[in-house]
Amino acid sequence: MDPVAVVVLCAQLVKHHINLIVDKINSKITLSFMLQQVSFQALYFWQECKLPIFYLEDIFRDHMTSFASSLLDVILRCSYFQLKDINFSSHFSLQVFKTSLKTCVKASDSTRQNKDQITAMVEQYIAEQLQSSLQLQARNKLTSKEQLWTGILRNMKKETGAITLTHTQLDHLVDTGDHSEAFQSTSNSVLFTCGHHYSKKRFATDGVGWLVSEIISSPVSLPYSATLIKHILNQCQIKPSSCPRCVLQGLHVP
């Protein structure tokens, strides 16, 4: 067969595939991807067989808007396909640059016109995420309250610097009123078996607040757990059952 006829036949085959893709695919994203693949495969075949490139230029010119970005990669040698031997004509290359530039300008103008709308959408998304920190974590990955406290207690046992007291020593501390202002009135003091103690006022303002702040700002942030702990420790009808300082130590011990 005549070599020219072979090239013409190959070009017609490429054009036929492109027309099929354009006619059958409605999604712009899928269409762009498929056309990019076809163009690269055709160019690779043209390069390997050393066929005249102007046959493909005529085909690509009919769909320049769709092919411009991928062809620009080839011209600038940015393509992940090995197409270093493809050299388009100067006139065709200028057409590719012109079409790509027009597309960028059009996209920029569209973005500028919709700037307020896009900003509103982003702000709404951020607000929705801030309303509930639980939305940032899948339900099946949440740590139950029971499991959290079990882990805290287990880690507290690893802390070698914890203070242990017998009941006699604890009674002695309660009876002696010169250790701290927390013991001036046993009804207004908060004493834990670990040995840490606070005045009732200092416990509510400093102890719990400091604990919550440390948990939220720690490397592993637990905003929901911090809120839960704060709620439990601030209930007036029950006595606090966990020392903020030891809870924090339990969380930080690896």
GROMACS .gro file of C-alpha atoms in nm:
model
  254
    1MET     CA    1   0.000   0.000   0.000
    2ASP     CA    2   0.113   0.352  -0.075
    3PRO     CA    3   0.284   0.507   0.235
    4VAL     CA    4   0.080   0.825   0.200
    5ALA     CA    5  -0.241   0.621   0.193
    6VAL     CA    6  -0.131   0.447   0.514
    7VAL     CA    7  -0.076   0.781   0.690
    8VAL     CA    8  -0.412   0.909   0.568
    9LEU     CA    9  -0.582   0.592   0.693
   10CYS     CA   10  -0.417   0.628   1.037
   11ALA     CA   11  -0.526   0.991   1.055
   12GLN     CA   12  -0.883   0.896   0.964
   13LEU     CA   13  -0.882   0.631   1.238
   14VAL     CA   14  -0.771   0.886   1.499
   15LYS     CA   15  -1.033   1.134   1.381
   16HIS     CA   16  -1.301   0.863   1.396
   17HIS     CA   17  -1.213   0.778   1.758
   18ILE     CA   18  -1.217   1.145   1.857
   19ASN     CA   19  -1.559   1.197   1.698
   20LEU     CA   20  -1.696   0.890   1.878
   21ILE     CA   21  -1.571   1.019   2.214
   22VAL     CA   22  -1.716   1.367   2.157
   23ASP     CA   23  -2.055   1.224   2.052
   24LYS     CA   24  -2.089   0.960   2.326
   25ILE     CA   25  -1.949   1.123   2.641
   26ASN     CA   26  -2.146   1.397   2.818
   27SER     CA   27  -1.929   1.454   3.124
   28LYS     CA   28  -1.680   1.735   3.062
   29ILE     CA   29  -1.425   1.585   3.301
   30THR     CA   30  -1.444   1.239   3.144
   31LEU     CA   31  -1.441   1.388   2.793
   32SER     CA   32  -1.128   1.592   2.867
   33PHE     CA   33  -0.951   1.288   3.012
   34MET     CA   34  -1.043   1.059   2.721
   35LEU     CA   35  -0.940   1.315   2.457
   36GLN     CA   36  -0.610   1.367   2.636
   37GLN     CA   37  -0.542   0.992   2.632
   38VAL     CA   38  -0.631   0.963   2.262
   39SER     CA   39  -0.411   1.258   2.169
   40PHE     CA   40  -0.111   1.125   2.360
   41GLN     CA   41  -0.149   0.775   2.216
   42ALA     CA   42  -0.181   0.914   1.863
   43LEU     CA   43   0.123   1.139   1.909
   44TYR     CA   44   0.325   0.850   2.049
   45PHE     CA   45   0.233   0.633   1.748
   46TRP     CA   46   0.319   0.920   1.512
   47GLN     CA   47   0.655   0.964   1.682
   48GLU     CA   48   0.745   0.594   1.675
   49CYS     CA   49   0.650   0.559   1.308
   50LYS     CA   50   0.800   0.898   1.215
   51LEU     CA   51   0.484   1.011   1.038
   52PRO     CA   52   0.424   1.370   0.917
   53ILE     CA   53   0.282   1.566   1.211
   54PHE     CA   54   0.066   1.801   1.003
   55TYR     CA   55  -0.195   1.525   0.961
   56LEU     CA   56  -0.258   1.531   1.337
   57GLU     CA   57  -0.243   1.910   1.348
   58ASP     CA   58  -0.542   1.927   1.112
   59ILE     CA   59  -0.738   1.689   1.337
   60PHE     CA   60  -0.649   1.864   1.664
   61ARG     CA   61  -0.728   2.204   1.514
   62ASP     CA   62  -1.097   2.107   1.485
   63HIS     CA   63  -1.112   2.047   1.863
   64MET     CA   64  -0.850   2.298   1.976
   65THR     CA   65  -1.032   2.398   2.297
   66SER     CA   66  -1.039   2.037   2.418
   67PHE     CA   67  -0.681   1.955   2.320
   68ALA     CA   68  -0.502   2.283   2.400
   69SER     CA   69  -0.390   2.203   2.756
   70SER     CA   70  -0.252   1.857   2.676
   71LEU     CA   71  -0.086   1.979   2.354
   72LEU     CA   72   0.072   2.264   2.549
   73ASP     CA   73   0.232   2.002   2.776
   74VAL     CA   74   0.382   1.837   2.468
   75ILE     CA   75   0.510   2.166   2.326
   76LEU     CA   76   0.668   2.264   2.660
   77ARG     CA   77   0.803   1.910   2.709
   78CYS     CA   78   0.600   1.863   3.031
   79SER     CA   79   0.413   1.552   2.915
   80TYR     CA   80   0.457   1.230   3.110
   81PHE     CA   81   0.455   1.047   2.773
   82GLN     CA   82   0.792   1.027   2.597
   83LEU     CA   83   0.713   1.273   2.317
   84LYS     CA   84   1.040   1.461   2.290
   85ASP     CA   85   1.062   1.405   1.914
   86ILE     CA   86   0.723   1.563   1.840
   87ASN     CA   87   0.771   1.906   1.683
   88PHE     CA   88   0.459   2.094   1.584
   89SER     CA   89   0.473   2.371   1.327
   90SER     CA   90   0.522   2.724   1.458
   91HIS     CA   91   0.179   2.831   1.337
   92PHE     CA   92   0.006   2.540   1.511
   93SER     CA   93   0.206   2.595   1.833
   94LEU     CA   94   0.098   2.959   1.840
   95GLN     CA   95  -0.264   2.849   1.801
   96VAL     CA   96  -0.224   2.618   2.100
   97PHE     CA   97  -0.072   2.896   2.312
   98LYS     CA   98  -0.346   3.140   2.210
   99THR     CA   99  -0.627   2.896   2.292
  100SER     CA  100  -0.471   2.804   2.628
  101LEU     CA  101  -0.432   3.171   2.719
  102LYS     CA  102  -0.794   3.245   2.628
  103THR     CA  103  -0.910   2.954   2.844
  104CYS     CA  104  -0.708   3.081   3.142
  105VAL     CA  105  -0.841   3.436   3.103
  106LYS     CA  106  -1.197   3.308   3.077
  107ALA     CA  107  -1.156   3.095   3.390
  108SER     CA  108  -1.001   3.391   3.575
  109ASP     CA  109  -1.291   3.620   3.478
  110SER     CA  110  -1.543   3.357   3.583
  111THR     CA  111  -1.372   3.316   3.920
  112ARG     CA  112  -1.365   3.693   3.974
  113GLN     CA  113  -1.737   3.723   3.896
  114ASN     CA  114  -1.823   3.442   4.136
  115LYS     CA  115  -1.579   3.552   4.407
  116ASP     CA  116  -1.849   3.658   4.655
  117GLN     CA  117  -2.046   3.340   4.597
  118ILE     CA  118  -1.740   3.120   4.641
  119THR     CA  119  -1.637   3.310   4.956
  120ALA     CA  120  -1.985   3.265   5.102
  121MET     CA  121  -1.976   2.893   5.027
  122VAL     CA  122  -1.637   2.853   5.196
  123GLU     CA  123  -1.746   3.051   5.503
  124GLN     CA  124  -2.064   2.845   5.530
  125TYR     CA  125  -1.863   2.523   5.509
  126ILE     CA  126  -1.623   2.637   5.782
  127ALA     CA  127  -1.914   2.743   6.005
  128GLU     CA  128  -2.082   2.405   5.963
  129GLN     CA  129  -1.761   2.224   6.053
  130LEU     CA  130  -1.707   2.439   6.362
  131GLN     CA  131  -2.061   2.378   6.489
  132SER     CA  132  -1.985   2.016   6.563
  133SER     CA  133  -1.637   1.871   6.593
  134LEU     CA  134  -1.792   1.525   6.572
  135GLN     CA  135  -1.850   1.581   6.200
  136LEU     CA  136  -1.476   1.567   6.147
  137GLN     CA  137  -1.458   1.205   6.263
  138ALA     CA  138  -1.650   0.901   6.144
  139ARG     CA  139  -1.901   0.765   6.395
  140ASN     CA  140  -1.746   0.417   6.391
  141LYS     CA  141  -1.408   0.567   6.487
  142LEU     CA  142  -1.528   0.761   6.792
  143THR     CA  143  -1.386   0.654   7.128
  144SER     CA  144  -1.656   0.561   7.379
  145LYS     CA  145  -1.659   0.730   7.721
  146GLU     CA  146  -1.595   0.398   7.895
  147GLN     CA  147  -1.298   0.317   7.672
  148LEU     CA  148  -1.155   0.666   7.721
  149TRP     CA  149  -1.164   0.645   8.100
  150THR     CA  150  -1.022   0.291   8.090
  151GLY     CA  151  -0.728   0.418   7.887
  152ILE     CA  152  -0.676   0.712   8.123
  153LEU     CA  153  -0.670   0.490   8.431
  154ARG     CA  154  -0.437   0.242   8.263
  155ASN     CA  155  -0.194   0.519   8.170
  156MET     CA  156  -0.212   0.669   8.518
  157LYS     CA  157  -0.081   0.340   8.655
  158LYS     CA  158   0.227   0.380   8.434
  159GLU     CA  159   0.311   0.717   8.591
  160THR     CA  160   0.586   0.644   8.844
  161GLY     CA  161   0.568   0.994   8.994
  162ALA     CA  162   0.212   0.959   9.124
  163ILE     CA  163   0.156   1.022   9.496
  164THR     CA  164  -0.003   0.740   9.698
  165LEU     CA  165  -0.168   0.792  10.037
  166THR     CA  166  -0.314   0.559  10.297
  167HIS     CA  167  -0.647   0.642  10.462
  168THR     CA  168  -0.460   0.740  10.780
  169GLN     CA  169  -0.236   0.980  10.592
  170LEU     CA  170  -0.536   1.125  10.413
  171ASP     CA  171  -0.721   1.181  10.740
  172HIS     CA  172  -0.412   1.348  10.881
  173LEU     CA  173  -0.394   1.589  10.587
  174VAL     CA  174  -0.759   1.678  10.625
  175ASP     CA  175  -0.720   1.738  10.996
  176THR     CA  176  -0.415   1.963  10.962
  177GLY     CA  177  -0.519   2.307  10.847
  178ASP     CA  178  -0.181   2.471  10.797
  179HIS     CA  179  -0.079   2.308  10.467
  180SER     CA  180  -0.292   2.516  10.233
  181GLU     CA  181  -0.587   2.751  10.222
  182ALA     CA  182  -0.772   2.459  10.064
  183PHE     CA  183  -0.798   2.293  10.404
  184GLN     CA  184  -0.927   2.590  10.601
  185SER     CA  185  -1.277   2.451  10.558
  186THR     CA  186  -1.322   2.087  10.456
  187SER     CA  187  -1.663   2.171  10.308
  188ASN     CA  188  -1.498   2.420  10.074
  189SER     CA  189  -1.199   2.208   9.971
  190VAL     CA  190  -1.144   1.946   9.703
  191LEU     CA  191  -0.903   1.670   9.798
  192PHE     CA  192  -0.810   1.369   9.586
  193THR     CA  193  -0.663   1.037   9.695
  194CYS     CA  194  -0.364   1.108   9.472
  195GLY     CA  195  -0.264   1.384   9.717
  196HIS     CA  196  -0.345   1.683   9.498
  197HIS     CA  197  -0.583   1.935   9.646
  198TYR     CA  198  -0.756   2.260   9.553
  199SER     CA  199  -0.983   2.509   9.716
  200LYS     CA  200  -1.337   2.478   9.583
  201LYS     CA  201  -1.309   2.813   9.403
  202ARG     CA  202  -0.965   2.741   9.258
  203PHE     CA  203  -1.075   2.396   9.144
  204ALA     CA  204  -1.362   2.541   8.940
  205THR     CA  205  -1.173   2.837   8.796
  206ASP     CA  206  -0.815   2.716   8.757
  207GLY     CA  207  -0.805   2.336   8.784
  208VAL     CA  208  -1.082   2.242   8.543
  209GLY     CA  209  -1.019   2.535   8.309
  210TRP     CA  210  -0.648   2.454   8.287
  211LEU     CA  211  -0.724   2.086   8.219
  212VAL     CA  212  -0.970   2.165   7.939
  213SER     CA  213  -0.730   2.416   7.783
  214GLU     CA  214  -0.441   2.168   7.790
  215ILE     CA  215  -0.648   1.888   7.632
  216ILE     CA  216  -0.778   2.109   7.350
  217SER     CA  217  -0.433   2.252   7.269
  218SER     CA  218  -0.243   1.923   7.303
  219PRO     CA  219  -0.086   1.754   6.995
  220VAL     CA  220  -0.383   1.516   6.991
  221SER     CA  221  -0.675   1.755   7.033
  222LEU     CA  222  -0.983   1.615   7.209
  223PRO     CA  223  -1.236   1.903   7.212
  224TYR     CA  224  -1.539   1.679   7.267
  225SER     CA  225  -1.370   1.485   7.549
  226ALA     CA  226  -1.257   1.810   7.711
  227THR     CA  227  -1.614   1.942   7.707
  228LEU     CA  228  -1.740   1.616   7.856
  229ILE     CA  229  -1.478   1.620   8.133
  230LYS     CA  230  -1.553   1.984   8.213
  231HIS     CA  231  -1.924   1.905   8.238
  232ILE     CA  232  -1.864   1.612   8.474
  233LEU     CA  233  -1.620   1.793   8.704
  234ASN     CA  234  -1.837   2.106   8.730
  235GLN     CA  235  -2.156   1.933   8.842
  236CYS     CA  236  -2.246   2.079   9.180
  237GLN     CA  237  -2.459   1.788   9.298
  238ILE     CA  238  -2.171   1.538   9.295
  239LYS     CA  239  -1.820   1.540   9.431
  240PRO     CA  240  -1.540   1.547   9.171
  241SER     CA  241  -1.404   1.198   9.116
  242SER     CA  242  -1.098   1.274   8.901
  243CYS     CA  243  -0.802   1.499   8.969
  244PRO     CA  244  -0.743   1.730   8.668
  245ARG     CA  245  -0.368   1.709   8.704
  246CYS     CA  246  -0.364   1.328   8.711
  247VAL     CA  247  -0.616   1.300   8.428
  248LEU     CA  248  -0.386   1.512   8.214
  249GLN     CA  249  -0.084   1.302   8.312
  250GLY     CA  250  -0.277   0.989   8.219
  251LEU     CA  251  -0.357   1.132   7.877
  252HIS     CA  252   0.004   1.231   7.806
  253VAL     CA  253   0.178   0.912   7.921
  254PRO     CA  254   0.254   0.701   7.608
   0.00000   0.00000   0.00000
